[in-house]
């Protein structure tokens, strides 16, 4: 296994976000052995990971401003999402994941942890993308704060179908990019 080390300061903006997405996909698929991992899927999350019984949603935040936008109230969709995730009620037409995480860099993690604690989002977890890969792992992701379960329901067929369709779309788009830019 090739041991890779990255200088995260070489990645900025969108490139950093895409690097973290890749690391999260490797983390959930290889390190955690989840069945399916896709981007931009359930509730338009950056990463959706699906095991036999759990649905995990991950939002990537690379700056304080980016993180605070999640809660500033300007986006009615995000405000509703966090209200629903935090109160633990079931909603017929809204998919609430089993676990919700923010993924960030090591320097931003304490700020996010304090904000979540002070504002009552104690069930949310935090993942950190590190420069060095963790020994015996394929990703650069480590758990900074473990999430608590938001939803005790087993993942249903409708959710599984949505994730499979998104996975197929990602594969088709990737093949198209490879063909066009080759």
mmCIF file of C-alpha atoms in Angstrom:
data_model
loop_
_atom_site.group_PDB
_atom_site.id
_atom_site.type_symbol
_atom_site.label_atom_id
_atom_site.label_comp_id
_atom_site.label_asym_id
_atom_site.label_seq_id
_atom_site.Cartn_x
_atom_site.Cartn_y
_atom_site.Cartn_z
ATOM 1 C CA UNK A 1 0.000 0.000 0.000
ATOM 2 C CA UNK A 2 1.431 3.373 -1.033
ATOM 3 C CA UNK A 3 1.771 5.767 1.891
ATOM 4 C CA UNK A 4 0.746 9.212 0.765
ATOM 5 C CA UNK A 5 1.242 12.446 2.598
ATOM 6 C CA UNK A 6 -0.254 15.711 1.403
ATOM 7 C CA UNK A 7 0.427 19.288 2.283
ATOM 8 C CA UNK A 8 -3.144 20.522 2.688
ATOM 9 C CA UNK A 9 -1.976 24.116 2.330
ATOM 10 C CA UNK A 10 -1.369 23.310 -1.371
ATOM 11 C CA UNK A 11 -5.110 22.866 -1.790
ATOM 12 C CA UNK A 12 -7.344 25.935 -1.781
ATOM 13 C CA UNK A 13 -11.072 26.501 -2.181
ATOM 14 C CA UNK A 14 -12.841 24.059 -4.486
ATOM 15 C CA UNK A 15 -9.737 21.886 -4.879
ATOM 16 C CA UNK A 16 -9.515 21.409 -1.100
ATOM 17 C CA UNK A 17 -13.204 20.529 -0.940
ATOM 18 C CA UNK A 18 -12.769 17.954 -3.720
ATOM 19 C CA UNK A 19 -9.704 16.477 -1.997
ATOM 20 C CA UNK A 20 -11.675 16.105 1.238
ATOM 21 C CA UNK A 21 -14.585 14.529 -0.680
ATOM 22 C CA UNK A 22 -12.199 11.945 -2.103
ATOM 23 C CA UNK A 23 -10.778 11.212 1.352
ATOM 24 C CA UNK A 24 -14.295 10.842 2.798
ATOM 25 C CA UNK A 25 -15.264 8.450 0.030
ATOM 26 C CA UNK A 26 -12.161 6.342 0.739
ATOM 27 C CA UNK A 27 -12.844 6.534 4.478
ATOM 28 C CA UNK A 28 -16.410 5.257 4.272
ATOM 29 C CA UNK A 29 -15.838 2.701 1.511
ATOM 30 C CA UNK A 30 -12.463 1.233 2.484
ATOM 31 C CA UNK A 31 -11.778 2.139 6.114
ATOM 32 C CA UNK A 32 -15.345 1.745 7.373
ATOM 33 C CA UNK A 33 -16.521 -0.836 4.800
ATOM 34 C CA UNK A 34 -19.784 0.926 3.918
ATOM 35 C CA UNK A 35 -21.663 -0.543 0.946
ATOM 36 C CA UNK A 36 -22.177 2.671 -1.038
ATOM 37 C CA UNK A 37 -20.612 6.131 -0.946
ATOM 38 C CA UNK A 38 -21.605 8.993 -3.254
ATOM 39 C CA UNK A 39 -21.405 12.757 -3.407
ATOM 40 C CA UNK A 40 -24.236 15.265 -3.773
ATOM 41 C CA UNK A 41 -26.976 12.778 -2.952
ATOM 42 C CA UNK A 42 -29.424 12.581 -0.047
ATOM 43 C CA UNK A 43 -30.498 16.105 0.997
ATOM 44 C CA UNK A 44 -27.830 17.364 -1.429
ATOM 45 C CA UNK A 45 -25.120 16.454 1.079
ATOM 46 C CA UNK A 46 -21.466 16.603 0.108
ATOM 47 C CA UNK A 47 -21.116 12.902 0.967
ATOM 48 C CA UNK A 48 -23.737 10.228 1.548
ATOM 49 C CA UNK A 49 -22.563 6.872 2.913
ATOM 50 C CA UNK A 50 -24.797 3.848 3.213
ATOM 51 C CA UNK A 51 -24.253 0.643 5.177
ATOM 52 C CA UNK A 52 -26.791 -2.144 5.639
ATOM 53 C CA UNK A 53 -28.506 -0.275 8.458
ATOM 54 C CA UNK A 54 -27.183 3.301 8.539
ATOM 55 C CA UNK A 55 -27.268 6.373 6.357
ATOM 56 C CA UNK A 56 -24.542 8.939 7.045
ATOM 57 C CA UNK A 57 -24.593 12.496 5.751
ATOM 58 C CA UNK A 58 -21.422 14.608 5.697
ATOM 59 C CA UNK A 59 -21.086 18.317 4.950
ATOM 60 C CA UNK A 60 -17.613 19.672 4.194
ATOM 61 C CA UNK A 61 -16.700 23.060 5.644
ATOM 62 C CA UNK A 62 -13.316 24.624 4.901
ATOM 63 C CA UNK A 63 -13.775 28.084 6.430
ATOM 64 C CA UNK A 64 -15.601 29.703 9.344
ATOM 65 C CA UNK A 65 -17.688 31.727 6.891
ATOM 66 C CA UNK A 66 -18.686 28.606 4.979
ATOM 67 C CA UNK A 67 -19.622 26.835 8.209
ATOM 68 C CA UNK A 68 -21.609 29.769 9.631
ATOM 69 C CA UNK A 69 -23.657 30.021 6.402
ATOM 70 C CA UNK A 70 -25.086 26.636 7.366
ATOM 71 C CA UNK A 71 -26.842 28.266 10.326
ATOM 72 C CA UNK A 72 -27.273 31.942 9.378
ATOM 73 C CA UNK A 73 -30.985 31.541 8.590
ATOM 74 C CA UNK A 74 -30.693 32.915 5.052
ATOM 75 C CA UNK A 75 -31.288 29.482 3.567
ATOM 76 C CA UNK A 76 -34.724 28.242 4.590
ATOM 77 C CA UNK A 77 -33.825 24.750 3.372
ATOM 78 C CA UNK A 78 -30.750 24.493 5.635
ATOM 79 C CA UNK A 79 -32.604 25.969 8.611
ATOM 80 C CA UNK A 80 -35.410 23.438 8.179
ATOM 81 C CA UNK A 81 -32.929 20.596 7.726
ATOM 82 C CA UNK A 82 -31.073 21.333 10.966
ATOM 83 C CA UNK A 83 -34.299 21.911 12.876
ATOM 84 C CA UNK A 84 -35.545 18.499 11.760
ATOM 85 C CA UNK A 85 -32.232 16.759 12.444
ATOM 86 C CA UNK A 86 -32.014 18.284 15.905
ATOM 87 C CA UNK A 87 -35.552 17.577 17.142
ATOM 88 C CA UNK A 88 -35.559 13.848 16.372
ATOM 89 C CA UNK A 89 -39.067 13.698 14.875
ATOM 90 C CA UNK A 90 -39.914 11.573 11.836
ATOM 91 C CA UNK A 91 -40.962 13.304 8.615
ATOM 92 C CA UNK A 92 -42.731 11.478 5.812
ATOM 93 C CA UNK A 93 -41.130 13.243 2.854
ATOM 94 C CA UNK A 94 -37.778 14.191 4.362
ATOM 95 C CA UNK A 95 -34.907 11.778 4.743
ATOM 96 C CA UNK A 96 -33.188 12.101 8.102
ATOM 97 C CA UNK A 97 -29.850 10.290 8.198
ATOM 98 C CA UNK A 98 -28.771 7.949 10.955
ATOM 99 C CA UNK A 99 -25.741 10.173 11.598
ATOM 100 C CA UNK A 100 -24.708 13.674 10.554
ATOM 101 C CA UNK A 101 -21.111 14.944 10.405
ATOM 102 C CA UNK A 102 -19.233 18.051 9.447
ATOM 103 C CA UNK A 103 -15.814 17.379 7.935
ATOM 104 C CA UNK A 104 -13.167 20.054 8.127
ATOM 105 C CA UNK A 105 -9.478 20.759 8.617
ATOM 106 C CA UNK A 106 -7.772 20.251 11.968
ATOM 107 C CA UNK A 107 -7.459 23.991 12.690
ATOM 108 C CA UNK A 108 -11.190 24.666 12.164
ATOM 109 C CA UNK A 109 -12.483 21.662 14.161
ATOM 110 C CA UNK A 110 -12.349 23.294 17.655
ATOM 111 C CA UNK A 111 -14.368 26.295 16.401
ATOM 112 C CA UNK A 112 -17.026 24.009 14.897
ATOM 113 C CA UNK A 113 -17.146 21.854 18.040
ATOM 114 C CA UNK A 114 -17.689 24.911 20.258
ATOM 115 C CA UNK A 115 -20.332 26.365 17.957
ATOM 116 C CA UNK A 116 -22.287 23.106 17.824
ATOM 117 C CA UNK A 117 -22.131 22.695 21.607
ATOM 118 C CA UNK A 118 -23.164 26.298 22.327
ATOM 119 C CA UNK A 119 -26.081 26.087 19.888
ATOM 120 C CA UNK A 120 -27.482 22.726 20.949
ATOM 121 C CA UNK A 121 -26.340 20.556 18.041
ATOM 122 C CA UNK A 122 -24.784 17.994 20.347
ATOM 123 C CA UNK A 123 -25.784 14.994 18.195
ATOM 124 C CA UNK A 124 -23.637 16.140 15.273
ATOM 125 C CA UNK A 125 -20.181 14.695 14.760
ATOM 126 C CA UNK A 126 -16.978 16.159 13.375
ATOM 127 C CA UNK A 127 -14.496 14.481 11.052
ATOM 128 C CA UNK A 128 -11.074 15.955 10.281
ATOM 129 C CA UNK A 129 -9.027 15.631 7.111
ATOM 130 C CA UNK A 130 -5.374 15.278 8.124
ATOM 131 C CA UNK A 131 -2.172 15.728 6.156
ATOM 132 C CA UNK A 132 -0.804 12.362 7.225
ATOM 133 C CA UNK A 133 -2.712 9.227 6.551
ATOM 134 C CA UNK A 134 -3.634 7.276 9.643
ATOM 135 C CA UNK A 135 -1.599 4.074 10.015
ATOM 136 C CA UNK A 136 -3.233 1.085 8.329
ATOM 137 C CA UNK A 137 -5.977 3.252 6.739
ATOM 138 C CA UNK A 138 -6.523 4.321 3.157
ATOM 139 C CA UNK A 139 -7.933 7.751 3.921
ATOM 140 C CA UNK A 140 -6.736 10.891 5.666
ATOM 141 C CA UNK A 141 -9.871 11.110 7.812
ATOM 142 C CA UNK A 142 -10.078 10.783 11.574
ATOM 143 C CA UNK A 143 -12.985 11.219 13.974
ATOM 144 C CA UNK A 144 -12.692 14.403 16.020
ATOM 145 C CA UNK A 145 -16.117 14.075 17.668
ATOM 146 C CA UNK A 146 -18.356 11.024 17.322
ATOM 147 C CA UNK A 147 -21.933 11.706 16.173
ATOM 148 C CA UNK A 148 -24.944 10.417 18.070
ATOM 149 C CA UNK A 149 -27.713 8.613 16.249
ATOM 150 C CA UNK A 150 -30.362 10.981 14.829
ATOM 151 C CA UNK A 151 -32.672 8.377 13.361
ATOM 152 C CA UNK A 152 -33.187 4.814 14.539
ATOM 153 C CA UNK A 153 -35.046 3.674 11.406
ATOM 154 C CA UNK A 154 -33.416 1.134 9.122
ATOM 155 C CA UNK A 155 -32.624 2.498 5.672
ATOM 156 C CA UNK A 156 -35.530 1.795 3.309
ATOM 157 C CA UNK A 157 -35.559 0.707 -0.346
ATOM 158 C CA UNK A 158 -36.392 4.211 -1.596
ATOM 159 C CA UNK A 159 -33.204 5.627 -0.065
ATOM 160 C CA UNK A 160 -31.106 2.737 -1.380
ATOM 161 C CA UNK A 161 -32.495 3.305 -4.880
ATOM 162 C CA UNK A 162 -31.656 7.034 -4.749
ATOM 163 C CA UNK A 163 -28.084 6.277 -3.712
ATOM 164 C CA UNK A 164 -27.654 3.661 -6.471
ATOM 165 C CA UNK A 165 -28.980 6.087 -9.093
ATOM 166 C CA UNK A 166 -26.621 8.815 -7.920
ATOM 167 C CA UNK A 167 -23.712 6.370 -7.982
ATOM 168 C CA UNK A 168 -24.518 5.470 -11.588
ATOM 169 C CA UNK A 169 -24.702 9.164 -12.520
ATOM 170 C CA UNK A 170 -21.292 9.817 -10.944
ATOM 171 C CA UNK A 171 -19.742 6.910 -12.811
ATOM 172 C CA UNK A 172 -21.207 8.039 -16.145
ATOM 173 C CA UNK A 173 -20.000 11.614 -15.567
ATOM 174 C CA UNK A 174 -16.516 10.408 -14.650
ATOM 175 C CA UNK A 175 -16.273 8.224 -17.753
ATOM 176 C CA UNK A 176 -17.432 11.141 -19.881
ATOM 177 C CA UNK A 177 -14.770 13.443 -18.365
ATOM 178 C CA UNK A 178 -12.061 10.844 -18.950
ATOM 179 C CA UNK A 179 -13.127 10.409 -22.572
ATOM 180 C CA UNK A 180 -13.411 14.137 -23.316
ATOM 181 C CA UNK A 181 -10.216 15.249 -21.551
ATOM 182 C CA UNK A 182 -8.024 12.312 -22.586
#
